[in-house]
mmCIF file of C-alpha atoms in Angstrom:
data_model
loop_
_atom_site.group_PDB
_atom_site.id
_atom_site.type_symbol
_atom_site.label_atom_id
_atom_site.label_comp_id
_atom_site.label_asym_id
_atom_site.label_seq_id
_atom_site.Cartn_x
_atom_site.Cartn_y
_atom_site.Cartn_z
ATOM 1 C CA MET A 1 6.707 88.785 137.447
ATOM 2 C CA PRO A 2 9.846 88.362 139.492
ATOM 3 C CA ALA A 3 11.260 91.513 140.962
ATOM 4 C CA ARG A 4 13.949 93.130 138.847
ATOM 5 C CA LEU A 5 17.368 92.316 140.158
ATOM 6 C CA GLY A 6 19.943 95.031 140.562
ATOM 7 C CA PRO A 7 23.606 94.794 139.578
ATOM 8 C CA PRO A 8 25.543 92.031 141.332
ATOM 9 C CA LYS A 9 27.076 93.099 144.568
ATOM 10 C CA MET A 10 30.812 92.817 145.041
ATOM 11 C CA PRO A 11 31.867 90.747 148.046
ATOM 12 C CA LEU A 12 32.935 92.698 151.070
ATOM 13 C CA ALA A 13 36.646 93.043 151.683
ATOM 14 C CA THR A 14 38.020 90.306 153.905
ATOM 15 C CA PRO A 15 39.519 91.553 157.192
ATOM 16 C CA PHE A 16 43.292 91.682 157.124
ATOM 17 C CA GLY A 17 43.744 89.029 159.815
ATOM 18 C CA THR A 18 41.509 86.533 158.028
ATOM 19 C CA ALA A 19 43.123 87.224 154.657
ATOM 20 C CA PHE A 20 46.607 86.941 156.109
ATOM 21 C CA GLY A 21 45.755 83.606 157.743
ATOM 22 C CA ALA A 22 44.311 82.200 154.524
ATOM 23 C CA VAL A 23 47.327 83.185 152.421
ATOM 24 C CA TYR A 24 49.705 82.003 155.127
ATOM 25 C CA ARG A 25 48.131 78.553 155.362
ATOM 26 C CA GLY A 26 48.023 78.161 151.596
ATOM 27 C CA GLN A 27 51.652 79.132 151.100
ATOM 28 C CA LEU A 28 52.692 77.113 154.145
ATOM 29 C CA ALA A 29 51.189 73.958 152.667
ATOM 30 C CA ARG A 30 53.082 74.593 149.444
ATOM 31 C CA SER A 31 56.432 75.332 151.098
ATOM 32 C CA LYS A 32 56.351 72.237 153.324
ATOM 33 C CA VAL A 33 57.977 70.311 150.487
ATOM 34 C CA GLY A 34 61.162 72.347 150.764
ATOM 35 C CA ARG A 35 61.256 72.929 154.519
ATOM 36 C CA ILE A 36 64.263 70.681 155.219
ATOM 37 C CA PRO A 37 66.532 72.254 152.556
ATOM 38 C CA LEU A 38 65.350 75.690 153.663
ATOM 39 C CA LEU A 39 66.218 75.021 157.317
ATOM 40 C CA PHE A 40 69.582 73.545 156.366
ATOM 41 C CA VAL A 41 70.672 76.240 153.922
ATOM 42 C CA ALA A 42 69.440 79.195 155.988
ATOM 43 C CA SER A 43 71.273 77.971 159.087
ATOM 44 C CA PHE A 44 74.343 76.321 157.596
ATOM 45 C CA GLN A 45 75.536 79.296 155.573
ATOM 46 C CA SER A 46 75.367 81.684 158.538
ATOM 47 C CA ILE A 47 77.002 79.254 160.965
ATOM 48 C CA GLY A 48 79.699 78.602 158.360
ATOM 49 C CA ILE A 49 80.431 82.337 158.226
ATOM 50 C CA LEU A 50 80.656 82.439 162.024
ATOM 51 C CA VAL A 51 83.132 79.560 162.093
ATOM 52 C CA LEU A 52 85.174 81.074 159.263
ATOM 53 C CA LEU A 53 85.474 84.498 160.877
ATOM 54 C CA ARG A 54 86.171 82.964 164.287
ATOM 55 C CA GLY A 55 89.639 82.067 163.081
ATOM 56 C CA ILE A 56 90.566 85.581 161.969
ATOM 57 C CA LEU A 57 88.677 87.823 164.390
ATOM 58 C CA ASP A 58 89.944 88.966 167.760
ATOM 59 C CA VAL A 59 87.296 87.616 170.114
ATOM 60 C CA ASP A 60 88.437 89.996 172.847
ATOM 61 C CA ASN A 61 86.845 92.765 170.797
ATOM 62 C CA SER A 62 83.259 92.229 171.929
ATOM 63 C CA ILE A 63 81.913 95.007 169.708
ATOM 64 C CA ALA A 64 83.298 93.437 166.524
ATOM 65 C CA ALA A 65 82.256 89.954 167.683
ATOM 66 C CA GLY A 66 78.713 91.123 168.403
ATOM 67 C CA GLN A 67 78.575 92.729 164.964
ATOM 68 C CA VAL A 68 79.572 89.464 163.286
ATOM 69 C CA VAL A 69 77.024 87.396 165.205
ATOM 70 C CA ALA A 70 74.236 89.919 164.645
ATOM 71 C CA GLY A 71 75.072 90.234 160.949
ATOM 72 C CA SER A 72 75.075 86.463 160.475
ATOM 73 C CA THR A 73 71.718 86.182 162.245
ATOM 74 C CA VAL A 74 70.072 88.884 160.125
ATOM 75 C CA LEU A 75 71.519 87.132 157.069
ATOM 76 C CA VAL A 76 69.161 84.202 157.753
ATOM 77 C CA VAL A 77 66.251 86.648 157.595
ATOM 78 C CA ALA A 78 67.608 88.170 154.386
ATOM 79 C CA PHE A 79 67.948 84.761 152.768
ATOM 80 C CA VAL A 80 64.255 84.081 153.298
ATOM 81 C CA ALA A 81 62.647 87.521 153.120
ATOM 82 C CA LEU A 82 64.785 89.023 150.371
ATOM 83 C CA ASP A 83 66.190 86.212 148.240
ATOM 84 C CA LEU A 84 63.499 83.510 148.376
ATOM 85 C CA LEU A 85 60.600 85.958 148.380
ATOM 86 C CA ALA A 86 61.943 87.764 145.306
ATOM 87 C CA GLN A 87 62.164 84.398 143.544
ATOM 88 C CA ARG A 88 58.667 83.433 144.659
ATOM 89 C CA PHE A 89 56.967 86.600 143.440
ATOM 90 C CA GLY A 90 59.018 86.525 140.242
ATOM 91 C CA ALA A 91 57.705 83.010 139.596
ATOM 92 C CA LEU A 92 54.122 84.050 140.448
ATOM 93 C CA ARG A 93 54.314 86.925 138.004
ATOM 94 C CA ALA A 94 55.773 84.743 135.240
ATOM 95 C CA ALA A 95 53.028 82.129 135.749
ATOM 96 C CA GLY A 96 50.257 84.737 135.760
ATOM 97 C CA ALA A 97 49.193 83.613 139.232
ATOM 98 C CA LEU A 98 48.929 87.163 140.552
ATOM 99 C CA ASP A 99 45.602 87.584 138.761
ATOM 100 C CA TYR A 100 44.138 84.914 141.025
ATOM 101 C CA TYR A 101 44.977 86.879 144.170
ATOM 102 C CA LEU A 102 43.613 90.090 142.680
ATOM 103 C CA THR A 103 40.221 88.459 142.075
ATOM 104 C CA LEU A 104 39.912 87.731 145.777
ATOM 105 C CA PRO A 105 38.554 90.372 148.198
ATOM 106 C CA ILE A 106 41.771 90.463 150.217
ATOM 107 C CA PRO A 107 44.280 93.277 150.796
ATOM 108 C CA PRO A 108 47.433 92.965 148.630
ATOM 109 C CA VAL A 109 49.563 93.538 151.732
ATOM 110 C CA ALA A 110 48.111 90.333 153.193
ATOM 111 C CA VAL A 111 49.366 88.454 150.128
ATOM 112 C CA VAL A 112 52.902 89.775 150.624
ATOM 113 C CA LEU A 113 53.021 89.240 154.380
ATOM 114 C CA GLY A 114 51.285 85.862 154.258
ATOM 115 C CA THR A 115 53.744 84.554 151.694
ATOM 116 C CA ALA A 116 56.715 85.938 153.611
ATOM 117 C CA ALA A 117 55.475 84.533 156.916
ATOM 118 C CA SER A 118 55.123 81.040 155.441
ATOM 119 C CA TYR A 119 58.814 81.007 154.519
ATOM 120 C CA ALA A 120 59.830 82.670 157.772
ATOM 121 C CA THR A 121 58.140 79.897 159.762
ATOM 122 C CA PHE A 122 60.729 77.396 158.599
ATOM 123 C CA ALA A 123 63.632 79.849 158.841
ATOM 124 C CA ALA A 124 62.839 81.083 162.370
ATOM 125 C CA PRO A 125 64.718 78.211 164.056
ATOM 126 C CA GLY A 126 67.762 79.134 161.991
ATOM 127 C CA THR A 127 67.873 82.629 163.440
ATOM 128 C CA VAL A 128 67.740 81.298 167.007
ATOM 129 C CA ILE A 129 70.364 78.637 166.327
ATOM 130 C CA THR A 130 72.674 81.116 164.618
ATOM 131 C CA ALA A 131 72.392 83.680 167.418
ATOM 132 C CA VAL A 132 72.968 81.135 170.208
ATOM 133 C CA VAL A 133 75.814 79.327 168.441
ATOM 134 C CA GLY A 134 77.438 82.650 167.583
ATOM 135 C CA ALA A 135 77.183 83.911 171.159
ATOM 136 C CA LEU A 136 78.751 80.727 172.521
ATOM 137 C CA LEU A 137 81.418 80.641 169.810
ATOM 138 C CA TYR A 138 82.499 84.230 170.458
ATOM 139 C CA ASN A 139 82.055 84.133 174.244
ATOM 140 C CA LEU A 140 79.231 86.674 174.225
ATOM 141 C CA PRO A 141 76.425 86.907 176.817
ATOM 142 C CA ILE A 142 73.069 85.464 175.812
ATOM 143 C CA THR A 143 70.968 87.231 178.432
ATOM 144 C CA GLY A 144 69.947 89.936 175.968
ATOM 145 C CA LEU A 145 68.853 87.587 173.201
ATOM 146 C CA TRP A 146 65.201 88.350 173.956
ATOM 147 C CA LEU A 147 65.851 91.306 171.643
ATOM 148 C CA LEU A 148 66.066 88.765 168.829
ATOM 149 C CA LEU A 149 62.251 88.657 168.559
ATOM 150 C CA PRO A 150 61.589 92.325 167.642
ATOM 151 C CA VAL A 151 64.729 92.432 165.493
ATOM 152 C CA VAL A 152 63.722 89.390 163.440
ATOM 153 C CA VAL A 153 60.102 90.518 163.079
ATOM 154 C CA LEU A 154 60.871 94.087 162.022
ATOM 155 C CA SER A 155 63.832 93.217 159.800
ATOM 156 C CA GLY A 156 61.724 90.440 158.270
ATOM 157 C CA VAL A 157 58.898 92.850 157.444
ATOM 158 C CA CYS A 158 61.382 95.341 156.025
ATOM 159 C CA LEU A 159 63.288 92.854 153.857
ATOM 160 C CA ALA A 160 60.113 90.999 152.860
ATOM 161 C CA GLY A 161 58.663 94.195 151.467
ATOM 162 C CA LEU A 162 61.854 94.858 149.505
ATOM 163 C CA GLY A 163 61.994 91.266 148.279
ATOM 164 C CA ALA A 164 58.390 91.424 147.109
ATOM 165 C CA VAL A 165 59.034 94.681 145.250
ATOM 166 C CA VAL A 166 62.070 93.161 143.524
ATOM 167 C CA GLY A 167 60.161 90.043 142.494
ATOM 168 C CA LEU A 168 57.117 91.964 141.278
ATOM 169 C CA MET A 169 59.092 94.531 139.294
ATOM 170 C CA ALA A 170 61.451 92.065 137.624
ATOM 171 C CA PRO A 171 60.229 91.374 134.058
ATOM 172 C CA ARG A 172 61.619 87.828 134.174
ATOM 173 C CA PRO A 173 61.946 85.342 137.065
ATOM 174 C CA GLU A 174 65.649 84.888 136.324
ATOM 175 C CA LEU A 175 66.231 88.585 136.918
ATOM 176 C CA ALA A 176 64.282 88.393 140.176
ATOM 177 C CA THR A 177 66.544 85.540 141.312
ATOM 178 C CA ILE A 178 69.706 87.459 140.440
ATOM 179 C CA ALA A 179 68.464 90.645 142.119
ATOM 180 C CA GLY A 180 67.452 88.743 145.261
ATOM 181 C CA GLN A 181 70.820 87.015 145.532
ATOM 182 C CA LEU A 182 72.633 90.288 144.920
ATOM 183 C CA GLY A 183 70.621 91.971 147.656
ATOM 184 C CA MET A 184 71.377 89.138 150.065
ATOM 185 C CA SER A 185 75.104 89.459 149.283
ATOM 186 C CA ILE A 186 74.966 93.171 150.092
ATOM 187 C CA VAL A 187 73.248 92.408 153.396
ATOM 188 C CA LEU A 188 75.961 89.838 154.111
ATOM 189 C CA PHE A 189 78.997 92.020 153.510
ATOM 190 C CA LEU A 190 77.665 95.227 155.031
ATOM 191 C CA GLY A 191 76.160 93.402 157.993
ATOM 192 C CA VAL A 192 78.942 91.021 158.974
ATOM 193 C CA ILE A 193 81.919 93.321 158.493
ATOM 194 C CA PRO A 194 82.259 95.693 161.488
ATOM 195 C CA ALA A 195 81.333 99.245 160.565
ATOM 196 C CA ASP A 196 84.649 100.722 161.727
ATOM 197 C CA ARG A 197 86.553 98.456 159.316
ATOM 198 C CA LEU A 198 84.635 99.552 156.230
ATOM 199 C CA PRO A 199 85.932 102.245 153.857
ATOM 200 C CA GLU A 200 84.095 105.534 153.717
ATOM 201 C CA ILE A 201 81.946 104.507 150.759
ATOM 202 C CA GLY A 202 81.091 101.293 152.571
ATOM 203 C CA ARG A 203 79.922 103.217 155.631
ATOM 204 C CA VAL A 204 77.710 105.415 153.463
ATOM 205 C CA ALA A 205 76.210 102.334 151.811
ATOM 206 C CA ARG A 206 75.690 100.766 155.222
ATOM 207 C CA ASP A 207 73.787 103.824 156.431
ATOM 208 C CA VAL A 208 71.452 103.484 153.448
ATOM 209 C CA LEU A 209 70.886 99.737 153.892
ATOM 210 C CA PRO A 210 67.881 99.241 156.218
ATOM 211 C CA SER A 211 68.989 95.803 157.445
ATOM 212 C CA SER A 212 72.113 97.347 158.985
ATOM 213 C CA TYR A 213 69.899 99.043 161.579
ATOM 214 C CA ALA A 214 68.547 95.638 162.600
ATOM 215 C CA VAL A 215 72.127 94.369 162.873
ATOM 216 C CA ASP A 216 73.096 97.286 165.111
ATOM 217 C CA ALA A 217 70.051 96.746 167.323
ATOM 218 C CA LEU A 218 70.827 93.054 167.788
ATOM 219 C CA ALA A 219 74.548 93.690 168.263
ATOM 220 C CA ALA A 220 73.684 95.940 171.196
ATOM 221 C CA ALA A 221 72.201 92.916 172.985
ATOM 222 C CA PHE A 222 75.684 91.408 173.309
ATOM 223 C CA GLN A 223 77.159 94.452 175.043
ATOM 224 C CA PRO A 224 77.117 95.117 178.796
ATOM 225 C CA GLY A 225 75.692 98.622 178.503
ATOM 226 C CA VAL A 226 72.799 99.022 176.087
ATOM 227 C CA ASP A 227 71.814 102.397 174.683
ATOM 228 C CA TRP A 228 68.088 101.715 174.537
ATOM 229 C CA SER A 229 67.277 104.980 172.804
ATOM 230 C CA LYS A 230 69.530 103.985 169.901
ATOM 231 C CA VAL A 231 68.065 100.468 169.818
ATOM 232 C CA VAL A 232 64.531 101.850 169.630
ATOM 233 C CA LEU A 233 65.591 104.289 166.909
ATOM 234 C CA ASP A 234 67.194 101.494 164.873
ATOM 235 C CA LEU A 235 64.080 99.348 165.148
ATOM 236 C CA ALA A 236 61.899 102.329 164.243
ATOM 237 C CA VAL A 237 63.896 102.781 161.029
ATOM 238 C CA CYS A 238 63.274 99.123 160.141
ATOM 239 C CA ALA A 239 59.567 99.530 160.845
ATOM 240 C CA ALA A 240 59.304 102.706 158.758
ATOM 241 C CA VAL A 241 61.122 101.161 155.798
ATOM 242 C CA GLY A 242 59.002 98.029 156.143
ATOM 243 C CA ILE A 243 55.747 99.992 155.989
ATOM 244 C CA ALA A 244 56.967 101.949 152.966
ATOM 245 C CA ALA A 245 58.198 98.802 151.189
ATOM 246 C CA LEU A 246 54.945 96.928 151.830
ATOM 247 C CA THR A 247 52.957 99.873 150.495
ATOM 248 C CA VAL A 248 55.032 99.921 147.307
ATOM 249 C CA ALA A 249 54.696 96.133 147.027
ATOM 250 C CA ALA A 250 50.891 96.340 147.348
ATOM 251 C CA VAL A 251 50.676 99.032 144.671
ATOM 252 C CA THR A 252 53.036 97.092 142.402
ATOM 253 C CA LEU A 253 51.007 93.908 142.912
ATOM 254 C CA ARG A 254 47.866 95.638 141.682
ATOM 255 C CA ARG A 255 49.670 97.275 138.760
ATOM 256 C CA VAL A 256 51.400 94.121 137.599
ATOM 257 C CA GLY A 257 48.314 91.964 138.040
ATOM 258 C CA THR A 258 46.107 94.272 135.993
ATOM 259 C CA ALA A 259 48.687 95.011 133.302
#
């Protein structure tokens, strides 16, 4: 008689790096179809804002000019991580595709980050182009643009987590699209407009918005004297919000997928 078999064993959890790579490659192959429109839209809208404000802003005010360039650059990240990711997860929820990911032995955070990274791959050139064009257009130094890397990564993680939460919580994909576009508009206005020109309620809202800390950190790169303690603090806020948002997104992914 054959030996009695025990209950089937569940597959071991896939390491985060392997799971992230698998989701990233899968989503990257899907998003290749729209890479040209994505590159064009993500870059063109921010450069258009830079050109528009160039005609009304006093370029001798390097602080205000740096704020505009930094805000326009972070807007590219918001377009991808907040707007497009909210739409993507809203569509996945509406199609019932989240159940597929939940059947795989992969961490839910890897699903969120892998999807976000696939979109960010095509938008990354837009952030560099926007920052360089803005610096040249407003006569700002470009020697500190190495700070663009940690700013884009941390703000991308932060906004990607928020975008995923919006898309997963929205009961309909249309609502996810509206919420993502609304969030991107808030990032635009509170990031591009210099903080000292906002009304009091606008300054309070800006302090609450996590992307504004990324804007402030990048804006410091265009100034001659950089307060590195403040830059590190701003980036730490983005990292903390990103971790919290990704945690909420992972929990929401499990809840929505099993509902």
